[in-house]
mmCIF file of C-alpha atoms in Angstrom:
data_model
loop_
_atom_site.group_PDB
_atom_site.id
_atom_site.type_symbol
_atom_site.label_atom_id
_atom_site.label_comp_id
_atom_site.label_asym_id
_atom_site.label_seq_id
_atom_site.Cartn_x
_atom_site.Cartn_y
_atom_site.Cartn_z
ATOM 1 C CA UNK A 29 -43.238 35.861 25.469
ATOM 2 C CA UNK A 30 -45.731 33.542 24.244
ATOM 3 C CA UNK A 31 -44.682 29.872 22.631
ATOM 4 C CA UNK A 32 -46.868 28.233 20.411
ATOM 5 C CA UNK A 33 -45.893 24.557 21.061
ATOM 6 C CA UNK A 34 -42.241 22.879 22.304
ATOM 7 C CA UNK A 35 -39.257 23.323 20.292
ATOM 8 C CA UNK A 36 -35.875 21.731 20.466
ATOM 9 C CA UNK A 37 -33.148 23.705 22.546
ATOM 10 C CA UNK A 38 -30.330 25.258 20.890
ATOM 11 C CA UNK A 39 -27.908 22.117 21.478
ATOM 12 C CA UNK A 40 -29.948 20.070 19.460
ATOM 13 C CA UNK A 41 -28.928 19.476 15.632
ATOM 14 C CA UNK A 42 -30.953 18.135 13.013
ATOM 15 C CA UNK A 43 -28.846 14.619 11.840
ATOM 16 C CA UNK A 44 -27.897 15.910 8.176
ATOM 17 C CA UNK A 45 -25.760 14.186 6.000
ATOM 18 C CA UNK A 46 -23.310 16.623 4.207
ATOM 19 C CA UNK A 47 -24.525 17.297 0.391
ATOM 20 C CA UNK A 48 -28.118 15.909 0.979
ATOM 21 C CA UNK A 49 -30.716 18.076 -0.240
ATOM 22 C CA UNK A 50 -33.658 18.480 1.980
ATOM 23 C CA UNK A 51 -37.254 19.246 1.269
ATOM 24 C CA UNK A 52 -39.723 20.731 3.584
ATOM 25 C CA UNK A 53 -42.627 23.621 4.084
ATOM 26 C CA UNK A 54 -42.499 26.959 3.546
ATOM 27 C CA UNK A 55 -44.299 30.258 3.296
ATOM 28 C CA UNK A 56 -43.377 30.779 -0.515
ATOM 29 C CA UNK A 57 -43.776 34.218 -2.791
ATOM 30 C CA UNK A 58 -45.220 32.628 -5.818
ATOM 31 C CA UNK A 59 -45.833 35.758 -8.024
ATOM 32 C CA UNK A 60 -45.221 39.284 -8.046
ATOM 33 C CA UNK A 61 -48.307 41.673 -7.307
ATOM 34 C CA UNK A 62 -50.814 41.348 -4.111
ATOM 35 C CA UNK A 63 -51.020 37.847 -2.490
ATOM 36 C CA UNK A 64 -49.522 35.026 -3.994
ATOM 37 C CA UNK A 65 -48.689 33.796 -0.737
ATOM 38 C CA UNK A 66 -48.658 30.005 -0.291
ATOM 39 C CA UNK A 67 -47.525 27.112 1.856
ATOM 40 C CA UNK A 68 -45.527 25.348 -0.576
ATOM 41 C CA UNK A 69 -42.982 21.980 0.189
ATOM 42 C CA UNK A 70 -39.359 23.590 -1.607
ATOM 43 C CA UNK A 71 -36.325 21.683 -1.736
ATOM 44 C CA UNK A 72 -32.984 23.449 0.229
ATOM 45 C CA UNK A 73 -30.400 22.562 -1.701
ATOM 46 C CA UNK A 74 -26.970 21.110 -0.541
ATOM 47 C CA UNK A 75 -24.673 24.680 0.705
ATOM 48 C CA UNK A 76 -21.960 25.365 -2.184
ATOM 49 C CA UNK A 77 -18.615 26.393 -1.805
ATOM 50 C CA UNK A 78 -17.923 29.181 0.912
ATOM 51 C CA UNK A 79 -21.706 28.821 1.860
ATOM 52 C CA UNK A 80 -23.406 26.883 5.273
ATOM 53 C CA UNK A 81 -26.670 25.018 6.003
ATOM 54 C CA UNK A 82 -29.097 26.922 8.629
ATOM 55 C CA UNK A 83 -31.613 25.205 10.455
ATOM 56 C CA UNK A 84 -33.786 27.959 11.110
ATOM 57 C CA UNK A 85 -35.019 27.779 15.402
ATOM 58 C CA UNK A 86 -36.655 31.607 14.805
ATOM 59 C CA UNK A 87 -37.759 33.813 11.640
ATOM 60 C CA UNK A 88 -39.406 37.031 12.616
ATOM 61 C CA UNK A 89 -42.377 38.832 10.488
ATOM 62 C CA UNK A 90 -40.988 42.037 9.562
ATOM 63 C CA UNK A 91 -43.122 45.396 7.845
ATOM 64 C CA UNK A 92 -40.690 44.609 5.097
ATOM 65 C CA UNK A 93 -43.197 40.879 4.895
ATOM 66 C CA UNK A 94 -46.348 42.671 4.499
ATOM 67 C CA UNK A 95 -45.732 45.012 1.907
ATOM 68 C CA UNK A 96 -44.194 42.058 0.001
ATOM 69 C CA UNK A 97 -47.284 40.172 0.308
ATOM 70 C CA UNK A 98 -49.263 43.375 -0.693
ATOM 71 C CA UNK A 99 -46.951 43.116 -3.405
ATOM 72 C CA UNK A 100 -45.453 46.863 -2.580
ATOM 73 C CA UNK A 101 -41.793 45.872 -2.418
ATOM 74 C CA UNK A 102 -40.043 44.228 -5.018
ATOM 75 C CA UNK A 103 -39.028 40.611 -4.841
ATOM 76 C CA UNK A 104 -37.699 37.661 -7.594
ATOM 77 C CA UNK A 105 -40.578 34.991 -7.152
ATOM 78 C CA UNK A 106 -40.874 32.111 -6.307
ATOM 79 C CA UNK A 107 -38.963 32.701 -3.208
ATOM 80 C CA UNK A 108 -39.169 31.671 0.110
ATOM 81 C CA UNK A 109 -40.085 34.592 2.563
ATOM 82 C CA UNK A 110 -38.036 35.554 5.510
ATOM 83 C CA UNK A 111 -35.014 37.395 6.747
ATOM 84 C CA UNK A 112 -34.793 37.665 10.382
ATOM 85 C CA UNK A 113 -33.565 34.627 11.518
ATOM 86 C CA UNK A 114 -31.376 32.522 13.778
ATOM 87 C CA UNK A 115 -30.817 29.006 13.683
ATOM 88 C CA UNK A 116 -28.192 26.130 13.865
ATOM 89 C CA UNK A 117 -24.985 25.774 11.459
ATOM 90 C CA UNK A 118 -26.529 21.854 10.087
ATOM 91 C CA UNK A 119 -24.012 21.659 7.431
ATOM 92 C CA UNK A 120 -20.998 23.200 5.396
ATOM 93 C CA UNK A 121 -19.961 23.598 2.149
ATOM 94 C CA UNK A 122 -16.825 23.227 -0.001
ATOM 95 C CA UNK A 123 -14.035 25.904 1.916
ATOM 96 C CA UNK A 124 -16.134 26.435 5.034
ATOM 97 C CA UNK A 125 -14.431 25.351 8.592
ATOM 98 C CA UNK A 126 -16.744 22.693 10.157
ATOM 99 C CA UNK A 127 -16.545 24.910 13.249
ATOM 100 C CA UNK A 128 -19.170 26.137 12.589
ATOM 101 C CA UNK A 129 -21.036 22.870 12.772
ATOM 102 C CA UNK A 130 -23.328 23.584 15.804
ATOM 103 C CA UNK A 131 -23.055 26.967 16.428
ATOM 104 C CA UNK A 132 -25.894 29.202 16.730
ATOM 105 C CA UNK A 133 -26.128 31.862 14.464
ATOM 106 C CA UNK A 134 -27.870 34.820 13.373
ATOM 107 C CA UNK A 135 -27.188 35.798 9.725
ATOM 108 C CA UNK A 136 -26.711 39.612 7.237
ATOM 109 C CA UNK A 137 -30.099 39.823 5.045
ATOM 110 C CA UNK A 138 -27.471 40.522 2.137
ATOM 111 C CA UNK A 139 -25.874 38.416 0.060
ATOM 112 C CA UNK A 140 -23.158 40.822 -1.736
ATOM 113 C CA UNK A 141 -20.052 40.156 -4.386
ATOM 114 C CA UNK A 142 -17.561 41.403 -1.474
ATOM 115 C CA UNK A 143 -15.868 43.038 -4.029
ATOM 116 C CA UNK A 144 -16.903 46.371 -4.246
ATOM 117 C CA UNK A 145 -15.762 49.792 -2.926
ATOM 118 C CA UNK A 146 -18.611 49.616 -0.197
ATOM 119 C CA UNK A 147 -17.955 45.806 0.373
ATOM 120 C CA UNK A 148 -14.483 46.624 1.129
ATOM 121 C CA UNK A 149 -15.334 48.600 3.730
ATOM 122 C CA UNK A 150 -17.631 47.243 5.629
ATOM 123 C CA UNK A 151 -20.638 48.639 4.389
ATOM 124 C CA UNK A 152 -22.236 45.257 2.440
ATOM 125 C CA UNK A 153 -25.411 46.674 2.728
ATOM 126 C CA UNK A 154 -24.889 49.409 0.173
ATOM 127 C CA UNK A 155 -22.984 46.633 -2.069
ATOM 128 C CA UNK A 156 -24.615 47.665 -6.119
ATOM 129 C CA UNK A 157 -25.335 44.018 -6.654
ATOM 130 C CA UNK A 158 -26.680 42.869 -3.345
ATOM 131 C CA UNK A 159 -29.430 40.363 -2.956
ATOM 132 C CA UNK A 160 -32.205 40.177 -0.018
ATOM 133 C CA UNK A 161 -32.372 36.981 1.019
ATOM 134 C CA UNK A 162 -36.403 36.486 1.832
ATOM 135 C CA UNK A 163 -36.647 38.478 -1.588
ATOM 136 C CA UNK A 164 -34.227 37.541 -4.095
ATOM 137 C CA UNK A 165 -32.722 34.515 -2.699
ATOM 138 C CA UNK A 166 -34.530 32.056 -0.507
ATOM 139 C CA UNK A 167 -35.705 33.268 2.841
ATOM 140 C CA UNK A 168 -36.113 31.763 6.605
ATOM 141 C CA UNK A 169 -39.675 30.950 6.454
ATOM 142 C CA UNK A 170 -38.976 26.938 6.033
ATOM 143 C CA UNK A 171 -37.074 24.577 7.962
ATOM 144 C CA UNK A 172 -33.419 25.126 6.055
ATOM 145 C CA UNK A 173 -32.095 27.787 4.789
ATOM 146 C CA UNK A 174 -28.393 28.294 2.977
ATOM 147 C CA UNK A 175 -26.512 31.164 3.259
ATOM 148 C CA UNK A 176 -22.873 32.408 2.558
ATOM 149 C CA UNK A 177 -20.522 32.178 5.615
ATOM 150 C CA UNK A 178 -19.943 35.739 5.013
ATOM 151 C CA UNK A 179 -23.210 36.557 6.254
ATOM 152 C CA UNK A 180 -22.678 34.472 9.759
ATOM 153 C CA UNK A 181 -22.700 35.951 13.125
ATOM 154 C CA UNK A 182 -21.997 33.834 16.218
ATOM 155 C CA UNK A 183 -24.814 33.823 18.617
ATOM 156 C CA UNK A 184 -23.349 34.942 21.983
ATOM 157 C CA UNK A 185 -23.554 31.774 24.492
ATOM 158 C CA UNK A 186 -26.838 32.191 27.000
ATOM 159 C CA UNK A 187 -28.536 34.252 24.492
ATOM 160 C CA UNK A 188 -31.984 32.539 23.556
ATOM 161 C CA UNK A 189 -31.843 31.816 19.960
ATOM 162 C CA UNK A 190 -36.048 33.469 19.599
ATOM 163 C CA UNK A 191 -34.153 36.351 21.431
ATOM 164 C CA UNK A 192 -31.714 36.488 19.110
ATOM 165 C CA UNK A 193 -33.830 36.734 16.068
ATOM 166 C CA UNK A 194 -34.149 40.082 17.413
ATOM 167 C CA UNK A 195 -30.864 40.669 16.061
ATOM 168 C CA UNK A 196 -31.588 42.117 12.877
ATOM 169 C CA UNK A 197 -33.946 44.931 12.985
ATOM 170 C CA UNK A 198 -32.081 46.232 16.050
ATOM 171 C CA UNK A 199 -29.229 46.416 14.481
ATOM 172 C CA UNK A 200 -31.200 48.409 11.744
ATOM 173 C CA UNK A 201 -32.334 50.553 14.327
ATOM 174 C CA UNK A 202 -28.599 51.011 15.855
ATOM 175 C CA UNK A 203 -27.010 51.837 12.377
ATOM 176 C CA UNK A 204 -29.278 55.248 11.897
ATOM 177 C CA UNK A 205 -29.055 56.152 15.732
ATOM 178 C CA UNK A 206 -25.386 54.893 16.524
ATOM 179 C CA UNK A 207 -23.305 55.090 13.692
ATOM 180 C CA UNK A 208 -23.244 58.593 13.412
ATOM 181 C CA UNK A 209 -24.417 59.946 17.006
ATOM 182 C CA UNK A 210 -28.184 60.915 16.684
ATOM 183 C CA UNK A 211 -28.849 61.158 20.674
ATOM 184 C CA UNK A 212 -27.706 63.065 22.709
ATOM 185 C CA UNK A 213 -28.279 63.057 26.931
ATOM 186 C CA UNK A 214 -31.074 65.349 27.893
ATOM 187 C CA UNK A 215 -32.603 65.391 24.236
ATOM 188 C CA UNK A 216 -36.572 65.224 23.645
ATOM 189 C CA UNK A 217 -37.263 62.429 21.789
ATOM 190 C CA UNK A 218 -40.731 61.149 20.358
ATOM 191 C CA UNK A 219 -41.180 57.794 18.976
ATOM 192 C CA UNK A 220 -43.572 57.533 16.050
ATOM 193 C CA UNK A 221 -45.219 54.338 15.722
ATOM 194 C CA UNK A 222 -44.800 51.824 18.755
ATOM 195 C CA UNK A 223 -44.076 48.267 16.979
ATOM 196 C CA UNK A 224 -40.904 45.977 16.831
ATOM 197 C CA UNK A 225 -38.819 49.343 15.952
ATOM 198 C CA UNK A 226 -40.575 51.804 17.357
ATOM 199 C CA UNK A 227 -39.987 49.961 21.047
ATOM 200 C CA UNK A 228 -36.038 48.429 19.675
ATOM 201 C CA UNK A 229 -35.585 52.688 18.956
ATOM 202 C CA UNK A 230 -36.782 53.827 22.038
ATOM 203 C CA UNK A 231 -34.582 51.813 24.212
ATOM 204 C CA UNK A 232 -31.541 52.704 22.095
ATOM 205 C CA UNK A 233 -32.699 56.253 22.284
ATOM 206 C CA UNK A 234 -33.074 55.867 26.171
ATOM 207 C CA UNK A 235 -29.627 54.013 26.278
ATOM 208 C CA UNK A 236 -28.105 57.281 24.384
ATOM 209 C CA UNK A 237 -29.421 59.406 27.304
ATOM 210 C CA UNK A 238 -32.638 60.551 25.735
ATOM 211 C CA UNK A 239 -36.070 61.462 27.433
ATOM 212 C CA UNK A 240 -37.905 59.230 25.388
ATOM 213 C CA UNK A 241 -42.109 59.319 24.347
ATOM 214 C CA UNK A 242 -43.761 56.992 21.959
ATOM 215 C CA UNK A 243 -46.745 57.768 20.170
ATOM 216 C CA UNK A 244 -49.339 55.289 18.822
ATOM 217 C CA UNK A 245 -53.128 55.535 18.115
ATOM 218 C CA UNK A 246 -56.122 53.806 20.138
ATOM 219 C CA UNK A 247 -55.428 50.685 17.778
ATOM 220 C CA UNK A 248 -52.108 50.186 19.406
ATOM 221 C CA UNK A 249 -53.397 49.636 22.913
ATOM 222 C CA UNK A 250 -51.692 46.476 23.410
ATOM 223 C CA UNK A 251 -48.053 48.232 21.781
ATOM 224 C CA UNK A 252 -48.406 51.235 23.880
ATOM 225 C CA UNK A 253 -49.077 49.245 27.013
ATOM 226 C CA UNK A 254 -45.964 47.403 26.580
ATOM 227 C CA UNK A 255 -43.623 50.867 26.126
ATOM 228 C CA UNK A 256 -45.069 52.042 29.369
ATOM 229 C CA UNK A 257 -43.915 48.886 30.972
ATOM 230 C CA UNK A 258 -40.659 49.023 29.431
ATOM 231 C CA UNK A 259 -40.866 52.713 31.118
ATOM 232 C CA UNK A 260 -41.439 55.106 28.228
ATOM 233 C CA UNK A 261 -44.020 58.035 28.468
ATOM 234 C CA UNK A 262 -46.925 57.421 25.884
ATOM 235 C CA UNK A 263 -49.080 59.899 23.512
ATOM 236 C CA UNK A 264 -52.226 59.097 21.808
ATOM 237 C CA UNK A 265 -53.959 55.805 23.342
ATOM 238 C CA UNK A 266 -57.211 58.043 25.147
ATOM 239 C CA UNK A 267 -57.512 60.750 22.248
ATOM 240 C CA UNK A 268 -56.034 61.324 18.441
ATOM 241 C CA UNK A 269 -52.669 63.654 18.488
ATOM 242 C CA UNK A 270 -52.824 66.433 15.949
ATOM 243 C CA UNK A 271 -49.362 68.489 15.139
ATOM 244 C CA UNK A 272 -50.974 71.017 16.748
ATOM 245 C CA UNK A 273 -50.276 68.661 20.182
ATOM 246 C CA UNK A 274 -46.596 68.427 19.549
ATOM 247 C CA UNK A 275 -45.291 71.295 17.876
ATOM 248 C CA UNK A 276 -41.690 71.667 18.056
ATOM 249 C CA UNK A 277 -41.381 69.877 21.296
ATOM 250 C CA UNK A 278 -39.399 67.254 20.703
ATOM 251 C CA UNK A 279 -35.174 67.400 19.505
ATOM 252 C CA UNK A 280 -35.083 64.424 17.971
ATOM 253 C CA UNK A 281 -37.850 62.503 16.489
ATOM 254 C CA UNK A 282 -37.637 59.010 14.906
ATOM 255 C CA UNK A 283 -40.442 57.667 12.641
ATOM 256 C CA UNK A 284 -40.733 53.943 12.631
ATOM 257 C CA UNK A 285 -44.783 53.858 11.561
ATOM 258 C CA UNK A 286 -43.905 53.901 8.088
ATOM 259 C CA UNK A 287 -46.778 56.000 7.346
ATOM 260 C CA UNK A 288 -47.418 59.189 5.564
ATOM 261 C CA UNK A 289 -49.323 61.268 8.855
ATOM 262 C CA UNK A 290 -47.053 60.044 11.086
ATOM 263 C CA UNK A 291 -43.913 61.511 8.839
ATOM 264 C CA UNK A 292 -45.712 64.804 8.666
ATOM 265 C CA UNK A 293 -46.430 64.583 12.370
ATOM 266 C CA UNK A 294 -42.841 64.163 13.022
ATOM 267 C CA UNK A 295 -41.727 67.179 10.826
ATOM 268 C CA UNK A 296 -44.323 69.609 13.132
ATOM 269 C CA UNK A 297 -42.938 68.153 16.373
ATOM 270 C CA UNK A 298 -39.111 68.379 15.185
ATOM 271 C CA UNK A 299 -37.643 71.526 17.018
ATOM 272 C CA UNK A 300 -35.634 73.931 14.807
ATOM 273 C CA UNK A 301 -32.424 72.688 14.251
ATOM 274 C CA UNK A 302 -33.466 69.259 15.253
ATOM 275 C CA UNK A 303 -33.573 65.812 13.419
ATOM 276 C CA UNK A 304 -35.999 63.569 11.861
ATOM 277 C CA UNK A 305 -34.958 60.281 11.811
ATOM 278 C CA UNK A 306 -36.568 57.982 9.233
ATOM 279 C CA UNK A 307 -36.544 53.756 10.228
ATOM 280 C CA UNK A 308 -40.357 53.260 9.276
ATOM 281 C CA UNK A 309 -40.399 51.736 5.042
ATOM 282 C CA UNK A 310 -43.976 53.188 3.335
ATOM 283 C CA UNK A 311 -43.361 50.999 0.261
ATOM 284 C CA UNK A 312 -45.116 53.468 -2.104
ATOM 285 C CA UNK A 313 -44.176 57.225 -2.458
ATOM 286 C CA UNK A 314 -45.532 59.408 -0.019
ATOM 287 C CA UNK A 315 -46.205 63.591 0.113
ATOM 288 C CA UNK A 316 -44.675 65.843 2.959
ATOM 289 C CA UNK A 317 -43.257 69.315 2.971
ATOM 290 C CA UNK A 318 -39.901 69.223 2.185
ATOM 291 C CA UNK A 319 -39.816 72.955 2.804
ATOM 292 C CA UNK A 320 -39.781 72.242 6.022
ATOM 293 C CA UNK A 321 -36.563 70.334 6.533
ATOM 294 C CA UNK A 322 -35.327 73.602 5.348
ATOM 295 C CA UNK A 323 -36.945 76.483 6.968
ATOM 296 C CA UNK A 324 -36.622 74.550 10.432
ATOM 297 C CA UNK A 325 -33.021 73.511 9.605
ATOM 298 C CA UNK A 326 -34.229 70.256 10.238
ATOM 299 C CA UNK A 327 -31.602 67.204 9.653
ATOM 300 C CA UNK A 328 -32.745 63.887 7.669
ATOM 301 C CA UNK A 329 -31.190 60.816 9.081
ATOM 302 C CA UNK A 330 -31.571 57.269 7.929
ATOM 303 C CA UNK A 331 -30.090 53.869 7.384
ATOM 304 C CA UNK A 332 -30.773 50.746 5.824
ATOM 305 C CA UNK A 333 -30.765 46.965 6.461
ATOM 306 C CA UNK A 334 -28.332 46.060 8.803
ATOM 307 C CA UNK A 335 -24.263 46.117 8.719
ATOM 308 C CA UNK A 336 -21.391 43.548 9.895
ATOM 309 C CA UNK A 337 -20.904 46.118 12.550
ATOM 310 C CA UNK A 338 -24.317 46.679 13.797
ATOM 311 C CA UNK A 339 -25.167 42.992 13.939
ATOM 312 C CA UNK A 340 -22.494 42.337 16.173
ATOM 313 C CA UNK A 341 -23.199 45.366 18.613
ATOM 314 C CA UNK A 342 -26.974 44.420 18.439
ATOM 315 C CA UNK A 343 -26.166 40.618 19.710
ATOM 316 C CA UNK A 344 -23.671 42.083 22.532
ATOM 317 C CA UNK A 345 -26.919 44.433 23.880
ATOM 318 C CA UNK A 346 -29.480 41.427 23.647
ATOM 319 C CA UNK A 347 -27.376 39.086 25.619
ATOM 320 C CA UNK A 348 -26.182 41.431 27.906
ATOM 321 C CA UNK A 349 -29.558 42.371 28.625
ATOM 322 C CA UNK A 350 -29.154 46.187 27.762
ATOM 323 C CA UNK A 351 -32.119 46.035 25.353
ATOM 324 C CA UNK A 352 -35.142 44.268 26.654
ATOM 325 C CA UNK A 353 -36.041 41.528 23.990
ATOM 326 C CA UNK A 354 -38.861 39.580 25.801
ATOM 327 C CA UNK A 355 -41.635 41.879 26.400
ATOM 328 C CA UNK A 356 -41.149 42.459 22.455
ATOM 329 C CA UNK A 357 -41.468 38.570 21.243
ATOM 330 C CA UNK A 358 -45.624 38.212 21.330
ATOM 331 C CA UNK A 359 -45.930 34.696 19.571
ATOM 332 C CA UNK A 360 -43.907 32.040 18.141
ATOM 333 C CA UNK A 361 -45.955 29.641 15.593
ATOM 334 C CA UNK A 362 -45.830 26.952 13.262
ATOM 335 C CA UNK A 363 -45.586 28.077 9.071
ATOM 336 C CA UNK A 364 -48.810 26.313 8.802
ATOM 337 C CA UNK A 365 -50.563 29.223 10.937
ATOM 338 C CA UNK A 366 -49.378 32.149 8.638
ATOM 339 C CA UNK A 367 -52.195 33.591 7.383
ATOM 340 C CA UNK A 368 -53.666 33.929 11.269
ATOM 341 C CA UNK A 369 -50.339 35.529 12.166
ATOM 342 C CA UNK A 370 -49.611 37.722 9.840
ATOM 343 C CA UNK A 371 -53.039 39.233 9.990
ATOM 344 C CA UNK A 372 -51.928 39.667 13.794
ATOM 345 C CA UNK A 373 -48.766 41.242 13.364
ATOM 346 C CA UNK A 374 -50.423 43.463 10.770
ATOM 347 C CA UNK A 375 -53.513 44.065 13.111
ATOM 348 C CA UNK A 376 -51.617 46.021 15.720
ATOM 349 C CA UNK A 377 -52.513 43.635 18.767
ATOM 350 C CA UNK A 378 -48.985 42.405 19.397
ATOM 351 C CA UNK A 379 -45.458 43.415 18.565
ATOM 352 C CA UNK A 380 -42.731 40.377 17.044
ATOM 353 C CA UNK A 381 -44.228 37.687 15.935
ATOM 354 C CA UNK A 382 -42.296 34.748 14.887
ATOM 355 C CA UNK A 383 -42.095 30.980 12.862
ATOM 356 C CA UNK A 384 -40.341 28.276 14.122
ATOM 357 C CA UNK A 385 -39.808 25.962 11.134
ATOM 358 C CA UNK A 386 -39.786 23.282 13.711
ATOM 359 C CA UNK A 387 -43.198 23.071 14.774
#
């Protein structure tokens, strides 16, 4: 893992007085559309009743970033980017137990009314009314950010808090593969697109008992290096892979490229009577052959954003080491340095890139 700079440790708090408000940089949404991304100084307001104060030590640039700067996911600007985060509980609001003061935390992207049927149980990520923080409420990518104590999850002690950052998207990845058994020992499994999820998949996969490949294209040298030394079999760095290749070779095959070939790929190399699973987001419609789900008796599996359930399973395998989280952090840099590092993470020549707010 490369560091861009020195950063406090975990134990270190920010001296906050309670109901302050606080003002400092951040990568801001200004408009919907393409672009409209700016450094902008916003002001983090004091948390409200049942909500905390998050000084944010890591926010990772997800897929879910870039289309909402190519203005191909839907967001309520201005509003601060950002939603995979971990930090340190700075301050509480009205109802919240000051136990929390100093604890490191990762937090759900979802702020929900807890009130609903799927609220009630335990699926807030479904909630009607939900809102994504990083898209309709203010994200991660500044120096504070507030959030309802609902959405807090204790960072387990000796777990890196850039580590845990992780936390999110693996538990996305763990709540289509997990929930409801995907893997089973002995399956053939191919990998479709060998970033953040693609390489958080394959290890779950593996974990599940599967015989696990991941396929990438010459641009994703550096990606496809990295799954062979996290000891995954590799397709398509020395020559393009046509369906042809693959044909019905593989049981299970999980699509995290979020592109339309790679899909259509997937459906080719899908046995009969095997499943597709679907983590990559194309933010736009795409075309494929539905017929094909059909004729092959092909299963459709997918999930979205990540549950109270899934979290906490995803911080248990991080800090017990179970899924490999360092090889997968490339960079962590300062918000000034965005436009540099998001052309990186979009560029293919690294995996999880990161902010620290602190820089």
């Amino acid at each position: 893992m490369c560091t861009a700079g020195s950063a406090p440790s975990r134990l270190s708090m920010t001296n906050l007085s309670s109901g302050v408000p606080t003002v400092a940089e951040a990568i801001v949404k200004t408009r919907t559309g393409a672009g409209g991304v700016e450094i902008r100084d916003v002001t983090t307001p004091p948390p409200g009743p049942g909500q905390v104060r998050v000084e944010v030590a890591a926010a990772g640039i997800c897929g879910t970033d870039l289309h909402i700067l190519d203005g191909e996911w839907p967001t309520t600007p201005p509003v601060v980017m950002g939603h995979e985060l971990s930090g340190t509980v700075v301050d509480c609001g009205p109802g919240v137990s000051t136990d929390w003061l100093g604890a490191g935390v990762v937090a759900e992207v979802l702020i929900t009314d807890g009130t609903c049927g799927y609220c009630l149980r335990g699926q807030r990520n479904m909630c009607p009314n939900r809102r994504a923080i990083g898209r309709q409420a203010d994200g991660a990518f500044t120096r504070f950010v507030v959030v309802p104590e609902v959405n807090l999850h204790r960072v387990p002690e000796g777990l890196d808090l850039v580590e845990a950052a992780l936390a999110e998207p693996l538990a996305c990845v763990l709540g289509a593969l997990m929930d409801r058994p995907v893997v089973a020992p002995g399956d053939r499994i191919l990998i479709t697109g060998p970033g953040t999820i693609g390489l958080l998949a394959a290890q779950v996969a593996r974990m599940a008992g599967g015989q696990v490949t991941v396929l990438g294209t010459a641009k994703d040298r550096y990606r496809l290096a990295v799954a062979e030394q996290l000891g995954f079999a590799t397709l398509g760095l020395t020559a393009q892979v046509e369906p042809s290749d693959v044909e019905e070779r593989y049981d299970v095959v999980i699509e995290c490229a979020g592109a339309a070939a790679a899909i259509n790929l997937g459906l080719a190399a899908c046995a009969k009577s095997g499943t597709l699973v679907q983590l990559g987001i194309f933010g736009k419609s795409v075309q494929t052959d539905m017929d094909q789900f059909c004729l092959k008796n092909i299963a459709f599996v997918t999930s979205f954003a990540a549950a109270p359930r899934t979290l906490e399973r995803a911080l248990v395998l991080l800090s017990s080491g179970q899924i490999a989280a360092d090889p997968i952090i490339t960079n962590v840099s300062a918000l000034r340095d965005w436009p540099e590092v998001f052309a990186h993470s979009r560029g293919g020549d690294g995996l999880k890139y990161m902010f620290d707010p602190r820089l």
